[in-house]
PDB file of C-alpha atoms and ligand atoms in Angstrom:
ATOM      1  CA  MET A   1     -12.694  14.080   8.210  1.00 58.00           C
ATOM      2  CA  THR A   2      -9.885  14.116  10.175  1.00 72.00           C
ATOM      3  CA  VAL A   3      -6.513  14.727   7.793  1.00 74.00           C
ATOM      4  CA  TYR A   4      -3.243  12.414   9.529  1.00 88.00           C
ATOM      5  CA  THR A   5      -0.024  13.390   9.703  1.00 88.00           C
ATOM      6  CA  SER A   6       2.471  11.321   7.129  1.00 94.00           C
ATOM      7  CA  SER A   7       4.979   9.830   8.784  1.00 95.00           C
ATOM      8  CA  THR A   8       7.318  10.842   6.462  1.00 94.00           C
ATOM      9  CA  LEU A   9       6.678  14.275   6.038  1.00 94.00           C
ATOM     10  CA  ASP A  10       5.839  15.414   9.803  1.00 91.00           C
ATOM     11  CA  VAL A  11       6.366  13.435  13.227  1.00 93.00           C
ATOM     12  CA  PRO A  12       3.233  12.237  13.826  1.00 93.00           C
ATOM     13  CA  SER A  13       1.413  11.887  17.344  1.00 91.00           C
ATOM     14  CA  THR A  14       1.738   8.570  19.138  1.00 93.00           C
ATOM     15  CA  SER A  15       0.032   6.812  22.416  1.00 94.00           C
ATOM     16  CA  ASN A  16       0.164   3.929  24.550  1.00 97.00           C
ATOM     17  CA  ILE A  17      -2.653   2.340  22.640  1.00 98.00           C
ATOM     18  CA  PRO A  18      -1.563   2.111  19.356  1.00 98.00           C
ATOM     19  CA  LYS A  19      -4.277   4.086  16.879  1.00 98.00           C
ATOM     20  CA  HIS A  20      -4.055   1.981  14.198  1.00 98.00           C
ATOM     21  CA  VAL A  21      -2.966  -2.018  14.585  1.00 98.00           C
ATOM     22  CA  ALA A  22      -2.342  -3.970  11.101  1.00 98.00           C
ATOM     23  CA  ILE A  23      -2.318  -7.734  11.134  1.00 99.00           C
ATOM     24  CA  VAL A  24      -1.354 -10.526   8.836  1.00 98.00           C
ATOM     25  CA  MET A  25      -3.427 -13.666   9.879  1.00 98.00           C
ATOM     26  CA  ASP A  26      -1.330 -16.536   9.376  1.00 98.00           C
ATOM     27  CA  GLY A  27      -1.026 -19.891  10.622  1.00 98.00           C
ATOM     28  CA  ASN A  28      -4.384 -21.187   9.437  1.00 98.00           C
ATOM     29  CA  GLY A  29      -3.541 -24.266   7.977  1.00 98.00           C
ATOM     30  CA  ARG A  30      -0.573 -25.432  10.212  1.00 98.00           C
ATOM     31  CA  TRP A  31      -3.168 -24.753  13.365  1.00 98.00           C
ATOM     32  CA  ALA A  32      -5.550 -27.155  11.339  1.00 98.00           C
ATOM     33  CA  LYS A  33      -2.995 -29.662  10.098  1.00 98.00           C
ATOM     34  CA  SER A  34      -1.700 -29.745  13.798  1.00 98.00           C
ATOM     35  CA  ARG A  35      -4.857 -30.884  14.760  1.00 98.00           C
ATOM     36  CA  LEU A  36      -5.470 -33.595  12.071  1.00 98.00           C
ATOM     37  CA  MET A  37      -8.511 -31.325  10.627  1.00 98.00           C
ATOM     38  CA  PRO A  38      -8.915 -30.065   7.348  1.00 97.00           C
ATOM     39  CA  ARG A  39      -7.064 -26.175   6.151  1.00 97.00           C
ATOM     40  CA  PHE A  40     -10.376 -24.960   5.994  1.00 96.00           C
ATOM     41  CA  ALA A  41     -11.671 -25.656   9.586  1.00 97.00           C
ATOM     42  CA  GLY A  42      -8.240 -23.289  10.730  1.00 98.00           C
ATOM     43  CA  HIS A  43     -10.000 -20.647   8.613  1.00 98.00           C
ATOM     44  CA  LYS A  44     -13.488 -21.123  10.446  1.00 98.00           C
ATOM     45  CA  ARG A  45     -11.688 -20.367  13.303  1.00 98.00           C
ATOM     46  CA  GLY A  46      -9.549 -17.810  12.412  1.00 98.00           C
ATOM     47  CA  VAL A  47     -13.193 -16.229  11.594  1.00 98.00           C
ATOM     48  CA  ASP A  48     -14.089 -16.613  15.708  1.00 98.00           C
ATOM     49  CA  ALA A  49      -9.973 -14.842  16.299  1.00 98.00           C
ATOM     50  CA  VAL A  50     -11.388 -11.945  13.832  1.00 98.00           C
ATOM     51  CA  LYS A  51     -13.843 -11.358  16.336  1.00 98.00           C
ATOM     52  CA  ARG A  52     -11.809 -11.806  19.387  1.00 98.00           C
ATOM     53  CA  THR A  53      -9.935  -9.190  17.849  1.00 98.00           C
ATOM     54  CA  VAL A  54     -12.251  -6.432  16.817  1.00 98.00           C
ATOM     55  CA  GLN A  55     -13.779  -6.525  20.402  1.00 98.00           C
ATOM     56  CA  ALA A  56     -10.774  -6.393  21.961  1.00 98.00           C
ATOM     57  CA  CYS A  57      -9.821  -3.254  19.772  1.00 98.00           C
ATOM     58  CA  CYS A  58     -13.406  -2.216  20.717  1.00 98.00           C
ATOM     59  CA  GLU A  59     -12.663  -2.446  24.155  1.00 98.00           C
ATOM     60  CA  LEU A  60      -9.037  -0.877  24.280  1.00 98.00           C
ATOM     61  CA  GLY A  61      -9.766   2.255  21.670  1.00 98.00           C
ATOM     62  CA  VAL A  62      -7.688   1.127  19.143  1.00 98.00           C
ATOM     63  CA  GLU A  63      -9.716   3.314  16.330  1.00 98.00           C
ATOM     64  CA  HIS A  64      -8.272   1.300  13.130  1.00 98.00           C
ATOM     65  CA  LEU A  65      -8.012  -2.189  12.693  1.00 98.00           C
ATOM     66  CA  THR A  66      -6.607  -3.283   9.502  1.00 98.00           C
ATOM     67  CA  LEU A  67      -6.801  -7.121   8.403  1.00 98.00           C
ATOM     68  CA  PHE A  68      -5.243  -9.355   5.788  1.00 98.00           C
ATOM     69  CA  ALA A  69      -7.675 -11.752   5.033  1.00 98.00           C
ATOM     70  CA  PHE A  70      -6.871 -12.708   1.189  1.00 97.00           C
ATOM     71  CA  SER A  71      -3.732 -11.478  -0.748  1.00 97.00           C
ATOM     72  CA  SER A  72      -3.405 -10.646  -4.414  1.00 97.00           C
ATOM     73  CA  GLU A  73      -0.876 -14.135  -4.520  1.00 97.00           C
ATOM     74  CA  ASN A  74      -3.438 -16.196  -2.300  1.00 97.00           C
ATOM     75  CA  TRP A  75      -5.298 -16.903  -5.487  1.00 98.00           C
ATOM     76  CA  ARG A  76      -2.156 -19.167  -6.154  1.00 98.00           C
ATOM     77  CA  ARG A  77      -3.948 -21.577  -3.363  1.00 97.00           C
ATOM     78  CA  PRO A  78      -5.575 -24.508  -4.770  1.00 96.00           C
ATOM     79  CA  PRO A  79      -8.892 -23.523  -6.290  1.00 97.00           C
ATOM     80  CA  GLU A  80     -10.951 -25.533  -3.707  1.00 97.00           C
ATOM     81  CA  GLU A  81      -9.476 -23.665  -0.723  1.00 97.00           C
ATOM     82  CA  VAL A  82      -9.704 -20.670  -2.894  1.00 97.00           C
ATOM     83  CA  SER A  83     -13.832 -21.158  -3.263  1.00 97.00           C
ATOM     84  CA  LEU A  84     -14.234 -22.197   0.131  1.00 97.00           C
ATOM     85  CA  LEU A  85     -12.504 -18.995   1.637  1.00 97.00           C
ATOM     86  CA  MET A  86     -14.978 -16.823  -0.994  1.00 97.00           C
ATOM     87  CA  ARG A  87     -17.488 -19.038   0.431  1.00 97.00           C
ATOM     88  CA  LEU A  88     -16.615 -17.677   4.099  1.00 97.00           C
ATOM     89  CA  PHE A  89     -15.941 -14.285   3.101  1.00 98.00           C
ATOM     90  CA  ILE A  90     -19.850 -13.915   1.976  1.00 98.00           C
ATOM     91  CA  ARG A  91     -21.498 -15.809   5.103  1.00 97.00           C
ATOM     92  CA  VAL A  92     -19.238 -13.600   7.111  1.00 97.00           C
ATOM     93  CA  LEU A  93     -20.772 -10.309   5.532  1.00 97.00           C
ATOM     94  CA  ARG A  94     -24.006 -11.697   5.462  1.00 95.00           C
ATOM     95  CA  LYS A  95     -24.024 -13.297   9.159  1.00 96.00           C
ATOM     96  CA  ASP A  96     -22.124 -10.915  11.050  1.00 97.00           C
ATOM     97  CA  VAL A  97     -22.602  -7.267   9.727  1.00 97.00           C
ATOM     98  CA  GLU A  98     -25.666  -6.399  11.551  1.00 97.00           C
ATOM     99  CA  ALA A  99     -23.940  -7.018  14.862  1.00 97.00           C
ATOM    100  CA  MET A 100     -21.010  -5.025  13.668  1.00 98.00           C
ATOM    101  CA  HIS A 101     -23.505  -2.020  13.021  1.00 98.00           C
ATOM    102  CA  ARG A 102     -24.239  -2.442  16.448  1.00 98.00           C
ATOM    103  CA  GLU A 103     -21.223  -1.881  17.797  1.00 97.00           C
ATOM    104  CA  ASN A 104     -21.074   1.100  15.837  1.00 98.00           C
ATOM    105  CA  ILE A 105     -18.149  -0.411  13.638  1.00 98.00           C
ATOM    106  CA  CYS A 106     -17.506   0.618  10.221  1.00 98.00           C
ATOM    107  CA  LEU A 107     -16.448  -1.804   7.419  1.00 98.00           C
ATOM    108  CA  ARG A 108     -14.509  -1.005   4.276  1.00 98.00           C
ATOM    109  CA  ILE A 109     -13.101  -3.374   2.125  1.00 98.00           C
ATOM    110  CA  ILE A 110      -9.696  -2.977   0.828  1.00 98.00           C
ATOM    111  CA  GLY A 111      -8.435  -4.384  -2.753  1.00 98.00           C
ATOM    112  CA  ASP A 112      -9.492  -5.083  -6.170  1.00 98.00           C
ATOM    113  CA  THR A 113     -13.175  -6.127  -5.356  1.00 97.00           C
ATOM    114  CA  THR A 114     -13.995  -6.296  -9.114  1.00 97.00           C
ATOM    115  CA  ALA A 115     -12.049  -9.635  -9.679  1.00 97.00           C
ATOM    116  CA  PHE A 116     -14.617 -11.331  -7.333  1.00 98.00           C
ATOM    117  CA  GLU A 117     -18.331 -13.083  -7.945  1.00 97.00           C
ATOM    118  CA  PRO A 118     -20.663 -10.739  -7.986  1.00 98.00           C
ATOM    119  CA  GLU A 119     -22.502 -12.138  -4.983  1.00 97.00           C
ATOM    120  CA  LEU A 120     -19.643 -11.286  -3.182  1.00 98.00           C
ATOM    121  CA  GLN A 121     -19.186  -8.035  -4.651  1.00 98.00           C
ATOM    122  CA  ALA A 122     -23.206  -7.406  -3.725  1.00 98.00           C
ATOM    123  CA  ALA A 123     -22.622  -8.670  -0.111  1.00 98.00           C
ATOM    124  CA  ILE A 124     -18.885  -6.356   0.245  1.00 98.00           C
ATOM    125  CA  ALA A 125     -21.751  -3.447  -0.888  1.00 98.00           C
ATOM    126  CA  SER A 126     -24.149  -3.632   1.004  1.00 97.00           C
ATOM    127  CA  ALA A 127     -21.958  -3.870   4.513  1.00 98.00           C
ATOM    128  CA  GLN A 128     -20.233  -0.863   3.771  1.00 98.00           C
ATOM    129  CA  GLU A 129     -22.960   0.681   2.648  1.00 98.00           C
ATOM    130  CA  LEU A 130     -24.764  -0.265   6.046  1.00 98.00           C
ATOM    131  CA  THR A 131     -21.520   0.853   8.429  1.00 98.00           C
ATOM    132  CA  LYS A 132     -20.414   3.518   6.686  1.00 98.00           C
ATOM    133  CA  ASP A 133     -21.301   6.233   8.825  1.00 98.00           C
ATOM    134  CA  ASN A 134     -20.377   4.221  12.234  1.00 98.00           C
ATOM    135  CA  SER A 135     -16.722   5.501  14.173  1.00 97.00           C
ATOM    136  CA  ARG A 136     -16.123   3.691  17.043  1.00 98.00           C
ATOM    137  CA  LEU A 137     -14.105   1.696  15.124  1.00 98.00           C
ATOM    138  CA  PHE A 138     -12.637   1.305  11.544  1.00 98.00           C
ATOM    139  CA  LEU A 139     -12.215  -2.018  10.298  1.00 98.00           C
ATOM    140  CA  ASN A 140      -9.951  -3.062   7.122  1.00 98.00           C
ATOM    141  CA  ILE A 141     -10.658  -6.029   5.549  1.00 98.00           C
ATOM    142  CA  ALA A 142      -7.656  -6.278   3.075  1.00 98.00           C
ATOM    143  CA  ALA A 143      -9.231  -8.587   0.189  1.00 98.00           C
ATOM    144  CA  ASN A 144      -7.133  -9.158  -3.185  1.00 98.00           C
ATOM    145  CA  TYR A 145      -5.000  -6.934  -1.910  1.00 98.00           C
ATOM    146  CA  GLY A 146      -1.669  -6.424  -2.669  1.00 98.00           C
ATOM    147  CA  GLY A 147       1.189  -3.712  -1.788  1.00 98.00           C
ATOM    148  CA  ARG A 148       2.628  -2.705  -5.202  1.00 98.00           C
ATOM    149  CA  TRP A 149      -1.514  -2.848  -6.971  1.00 98.00           C
ATOM    150  CA  ASP A 150      -2.092  -0.028  -4.268  1.00 98.00           C
ATOM    151  CA  ILE A 151       0.729   2.061  -5.143  1.00 98.00           C
ATOM    152  CA  LEU A 152      -0.087   1.458  -9.077  1.00 98.00           C
ATOM    153  CA  GLN A 153      -3.976   1.959  -8.835  1.00 98.00           C
ATOM    154  CA  ALA A 154      -3.112   5.180  -6.614  1.00 98.00           C
ATOM    155  CA  THR A 155      -0.453   6.563  -9.337  1.00 98.00           C
ATOM    156  CA  LYS A 156      -3.114   5.766 -12.657  1.00 98.00           C
ATOM    157  CA  ASN A 157      -6.361   7.567 -10.044  1.00 98.00           C
ATOM    158  CA  MET A 158      -3.764  10.369  -9.704  1.00 98.00           C
ATOM    159  CA  LEU A 159      -3.040  11.069 -13.039  1.00 98.00           C
ATOM    160  CA  LYS A 160      -6.438  10.742 -14.136  1.00 97.00           C
ATOM    161  CA  SER A 161      -7.915  12.539 -11.449  1.00 97.00           C
ATOM    162  CA  ASN A 162      -5.445  15.546 -12.158  1.00 96.00           C
ATOM    163  CA  PRO A 163      -3.602  14.827 -15.550  1.00 96.00           C
ATOM    164  CA  GLU A 164      -1.819  17.967 -15.595  1.00 96.00           C
ATOM    165  CA  LEU A 165       0.783  16.208 -13.009  1.00 96.00           C
ATOM    166  CA  ALA A 166       2.040  13.726 -16.042  1.00 95.00           C
ATOM    167  CA  ASN A 167       3.035  16.609 -18.096  1.00 95.00           C
ATOM    168  CA  ASN A 168       4.509  18.178 -14.386  1.00 96.00           C
ATOM    169  CA  PRO A 169       5.972  14.977 -12.686  1.00 96.00           C
ATOM    170  CA  ASP A 170       8.570  17.261 -11.029  1.00 97.00           C
ATOM    171  CA  GLN A 171       5.311  19.099  -9.024  1.00 96.00           C
ATOM    172  CA  ILE A 172       3.999  15.331  -7.439  1.00 97.00           C
ATOM    173  CA  SER A 173       3.955  15.528  -3.941  1.00 96.00           C
ATOM    174  CA  GLU A 174       3.862  12.294  -1.533  1.00 96.00           C
ATOM    175  CA  THR A 175       0.276  13.978  -0.866  1.00 95.00           C
ATOM    176  CA  ASP A 176      -0.927  13.960  -3.915  1.00 96.00           C
ATOM    177  CA  LEU A 177      -0.454   9.860  -4.442  1.00 97.00           C
ATOM    178  CA  SER A 178      -1.252   8.979  -1.101  1.00 96.00           C
ATOM    179  CA  ARG A 179      -5.150  10.686  -1.202  1.00 95.00           C
ATOM    180  CA  HIS A 180      -5.599   7.739  -3.815  1.00 97.00           C
ATOM    181  CA  LEU A 181      -4.463   4.740  -1.852  1.00 98.00           C
ATOM    182  CA  CYS A 182      -6.623   2.606  -0.073  1.00 97.00           C
ATOM    183  CA  LEU A 183      -6.006   3.349   2.828  1.00 97.00           C
ATOM    184  CA  GLN A 184      -6.737   7.284   2.788  1.00 94.00           C
ATOM    185  CA  GLY A 185      -8.627   8.718   5.894  1.00 91.00           C
ATOM    186  CA  SER A 186      -6.914   6.680   8.027  1.00 96.00           C
ATOM    187  CA  PRO A 187      -3.419   7.087   9.669  1.00 97.00           C
ATOM    188  CA  GLU A 188      -0.323   4.537   9.085  1.00 98.00           C
ATOM    189  CA  PRO A 189      -0.572   1.793  10.939  1.00 98.00           C
ATOM    190  CA  ASP A 190       1.295   2.076  14.438  1.00 98.00           C
ATOM    191  CA  LEU A 191       1.580  -1.394  15.047  1.00 98.00           C
ATOM    192  CA  PHE A 192       2.185  -4.038  12.377  1.00 98.00           C
ATOM    193  CA  ILE A 193       1.535  -8.015  13.603  1.00 99.00           C
ATOM    194  CA  ARG A 194       2.308 -10.965  12.546  1.00 98.00           C
ATOM    195  CA  THR A 195       0.884 -14.464  13.509  1.00 98.00           C
ATOM    196  CA  GLY A 196       2.166 -17.578  12.229  1.00 98.00           C
ATOM    197  CA  GLY A 197       5.593 -17.383  12.631  1.00 98.00           C
ATOM    198  CA  GLU A 198       7.220 -15.953   9.212  1.00 98.00           C
ATOM    199  CA  GLN A 199       9.085 -12.442   9.370  1.00 98.00           C
ATOM    200  CA  ARG A 200       7.739 -10.915   5.933  1.00 98.00           C
ATOM    201  CA  VAL A 201       5.546  -8.106   5.050  1.00 98.00           C
ATOM    202  CA  SER A 202       4.269 -10.284   2.079  1.00 98.00           C
ATOM    203  CA  ASN A 203       3.213  -7.027   0.218  1.00 98.00           C
ATOM    204  CA  PHE A 204       1.117  -5.444   2.577  1.00 98.00           C
ATOM    205  CA  LEU A 205       0.702  -2.173   2.996  1.00 98.00           C
ATOM    206  CA  LEU A 206       3.978  -1.747   1.349  1.00 98.00           C
ATOM    207  CA  TRP A 207       3.677   2.120   1.586  1.00 98.00           C
ATOM    208  CA  GLN A 208       1.809   2.803   4.807  1.00 98.00           C
ATOM    209  CA  LEU A 209       4.514   0.782   7.184  1.00 98.00           C
ATOM    210  CA  ALA A 210       7.122   3.282   6.366  1.00 98.00           C
ATOM    211  CA  TYR A 211       7.407   3.620  10.635  1.00 98.00           C
ATOM    212  CA  THR A 212       5.675   1.109  11.557  1.00 98.00           C
ATOM    213  CA  GLU A 213       6.649  -1.077  14.847  1.00 98.00           C
ATOM    214  CA  PHE A 214       6.731  -4.661  13.782  1.00 98.00           C
ATOM    215  CA  TYR A 215       5.948  -7.420  16.189  1.00 98.00           C
ATOM    216  CA  PHE A 216       6.179 -11.334  15.180  1.00 98.00           C
ATOM    217  CA  THR A 217       4.438 -13.963  17.303  1.00 98.00           C
ATOM    218  CA  ASP A 218       4.843 -17.935  17.153  1.00 98.00           C
ATOM    219  CA  LYS A 219       1.130 -18.143  17.602  1.00 98.00           C
ATOM    220  CA  PHE A 220      -1.459 -19.627  14.978  1.00 98.00           C
ATOM    221  CA  TRP A 221      -3.938 -17.118  13.677  1.00 98.00           C
ATOM    222  CA  PRO A 222      -6.601 -19.244  15.159  1.00 98.00           C
ATOM    223  CA  ASP A 223      -5.458 -18.676  18.506  1.00 98.00           C
ATOM    224  CA  PHE A 224      -5.012 -14.649  18.986  1.00 98.00           C
ATOM    225  CA  GLY A 225      -7.268 -12.661  21.099  1.00 98.00           C
ATOM    226  CA  LYS A 226      -7.017 -10.126  23.393  1.00 98.00           C
ATOM    227  CA  PRO A 227      -4.452 -11.615  25.795  1.00 98.00           C
ATOM    228  CA  MET A 228      -2.062 -12.193  22.722  1.00 98.00           C
ATOM    229  CA  LEU A 229      -2.991  -8.055  20.939  1.00 98.00           C
ATOM    230  CA  LEU A 230      -1.892  -6.598  25.105  1.00 98.00           C
ATOM    231  CA  GLU A 231       1.056  -8.606  24.507  1.00 98.00           C
ATOM    232  CA  ALA A 232       1.909  -7.030  21.016  1.00 98.00           C
ATOM    233  CA  ILE A 233       0.814  -3.629  22.839  1.00 98.00           C
ATOM    234  CA  ASP A 234       3.422  -4.007  25.482  1.00 98.00           C
ATOM    235  CA  SER A 235       6.214  -4.915  23.307  1.00 98.00           C
ATOM    236  CA  TYR A 236       5.075  -1.746  21.568  1.00 98.00           C
ATOM    237  CA  ASN A 237       5.682   0.491  24.335  1.00 98.00           C
ATOM    238  CA  ASN A 238       8.796  -0.351  24.750  1.00 97.00           C
ATOM    239  CA  ARG A 239      10.167   0.899  21.461  1.00 97.00           C
ATOM    240  CA  GLU A 240      11.611   4.128  20.846  1.00 95.00           C
ATOM    241  CA  ARG A 241       9.265   5.364  18.126  1.00 96.00           C
ATOM    242  CA  ARG A 242      12.137   8.148  16.900  1.00 95.00           C
ATOM    243  CA  PHE A 243      10.853   9.118  13.286  1.00 95.00           C
ATOM    244  CA  GLY A 244      14.554   9.330  12.043  1.00 94.00           C
ATOM    245  CA  ARG A 245      15.003  11.741  15.012  1.00 95.00           C
ATOM    246  CA  THR A 246      18.051  11.183  17.506  1.00 95.00           C
ATOM    247  CA  SER A 247      16.959   9.605  21.125  1.00 95.00           C
ATOM    248  CA  GLU A 248      18.272  13.168  22.841  1.00 94.00           C
ATOM    249  CA  GLN A 249      15.742  14.883  20.660  1.00 93.00           C
ATOM    250  CA  ILE A 250      12.549  12.655  22.643  1.00 89.00           C
ATOM    251  CA  GLN A 251      13.712  11.868  25.941  1.00 81.00           C
ATOM    252  CA  PRO A 252      14.271  15.439  27.982  1.00 68.00           C
ATOM    253  CA  PRO A 253      17.279  15.589  29.543  1.00 65.00           C
ATOM    254  CA  VAL A 254      17.424  14.550  33.279  1.00 66.00           C
ATOM    255  CA  ALA A 255      18.322  17.712  34.888  1.00 59.00           C
ATOM    256  CA  ASN A 256      15.136  19.029  33.026  1.00 49.00           C
ATOM    257  CA  VAL A 257      12.977  16.217  34.143  1.00 48.00           C
ATOM    258  CA  ARG A 258      14.143  17.028  37.764  1.00 49.00           C
ATOM    259  CA  GLN A 259      13.592  20.448  37.674  1.00 52.00           C
ATOM    260  CA  SER A 260      10.077  20.421  36.147  1.00 49.00           C
ATOM    261  CA  ALA A 261       9.345  18.290  39.097  1.00 48.00           C
ATOM    262  CA  GLN A 262      10.582  21.322  41.326  1.00 49.00           C
TER     263      GLN A 262
HETATM  264  C1  FPP B 301      -3.154 -17.176   6.326  1.00 92.22           C
HETATM  265  O1  FPP B 301      -3.208 -18.620   7.269  1.00 92.22           O
HETATM  266  C2  FPP B 301      -4.528 -17.612   6.241  1.00 92.22           C
HETATM  267  C3  FPP B 301      -5.364 -16.711   5.108  1.00 92.22           C
HETATM  268  C4  FPP B 301      -5.111 -16.638   4.195  1.00 92.22           C
HETATM  269  C5  FPP B 301      -6.993 -16.745   5.038  1.00 92.22           C
HETATM  270  C6  FPP B 301      -7.297 -15.374   6.408  1.00 92.22           C
HETATM  271  C7  FPP B 301      -8.253 -15.972   6.910  1.00 92.22           C
HETATM  272  C8  FPP B 301      -9.569 -15.480   7.512  1.00 92.22           C
HETATM  273  C9  FPP B 301      -8.499 -15.376   9.149  1.00 92.22           C
HETATM  274  C10 FPP B 301     -10.844 -15.891   7.456  1.00 92.22           C
HETATM  275  C11 FPP B 301     -12.070 -14.643   7.381  1.00 92.22           C
HETATM  276  C12 FPP B 301     -11.700 -13.791   7.470  1.00 92.22           C
HETATM  277  C13 FPP B 301     -12.587 -12.465   7.344  1.00 92.22           C
HETATM  278  C14 FPP B 301     -12.000 -11.128   7.972  1.00 92.22           C
HETATM  279  C15 FPP B 301     -14.112 -12.671   7.359  1.00 92.22           C
HETATM  280  P1  FPP B 301      -2.532 -19.282   5.745  1.00 92.22           P
HETATM  281  O2  FPP B 301      -3.603 -20.730   5.476  1.00 92.22           O
HETATM  282  O3  FPP B 301      -1.392 -19.081   5.054  1.00 92.22           O
HETATM  283  O4  FPP B 301      -2.087 -20.457   7.066  1.00 92.22           O
HETATM  284  P2  FPP B 301      -0.691 -21.454   6.715  1.00 92.22           P
HETATM  285  O5  FPP B 301       0.335 -20.642   6.455  1.00 92.22           O
HETATM  286  O6  FPP B 301      -0.540 -22.180   8.325  1.00 92.22           O
HETATM  287  O7  FPP B 301      -0.817 -22.312   5.604  1.00 92.22           O
END
């Protein structure tokens, strides 16, 4: 398994195509409302945007994509909307997993899936089993996920797997904890995208976003696809990723550039 650099322990390597994109898919309800449609129609169209985005990531060479489908706070929504979303997740997992498998996509659901009804848990288990050895794109769907929950469950699991650490807390390292986070095995996201006009993290990947570049757009999620992903990547390519260093440490001095051109 590839071991990825932690952005706070070392400086990760970067490239023009982000290795890992994380997206808060917001604005489904408003997309539907602006067309006098029920909110759920926006979620259904949101699935089409997911498919376009997955396809675009495969074409562009993005290796990891993490999508926020249902937060630990989304249970507060009206019960009919929660129930329709659960039906939609089951339908997508059953209907589209074969196509994902053919595209060599590895699907992983991150979050506390024990809260889901058995039918959804079974669909998740079989989709993950079918796609577990695939490697073209690692697609993480966050469902009943919360960043605080993730850090807490990692802490508990770290102490369960290594009880001596409880008596020696000063020995606990970042790596001890991070290997128990849901996204272990994935690099930290290079690019975070949020559609729908809000500019907040909403309890997504709180640990992993430490040095991620943020991109916000007013466009609603059902309209998202390759052109908007490319706009976000364009913006990403105009950022200077310093990881705590100075600009001078990153840009070679002009004299050196001239010398190396000779
Ligand atoms: C946020 O829009 C969207 C959600 C909470 C659900 C996301 C679900 C999908 C995109 C469809 C299924 C996805 C997968 C991966 C199977 P909102 O309802 O908060 O929109 P609003 O802010 O306009 O009300």
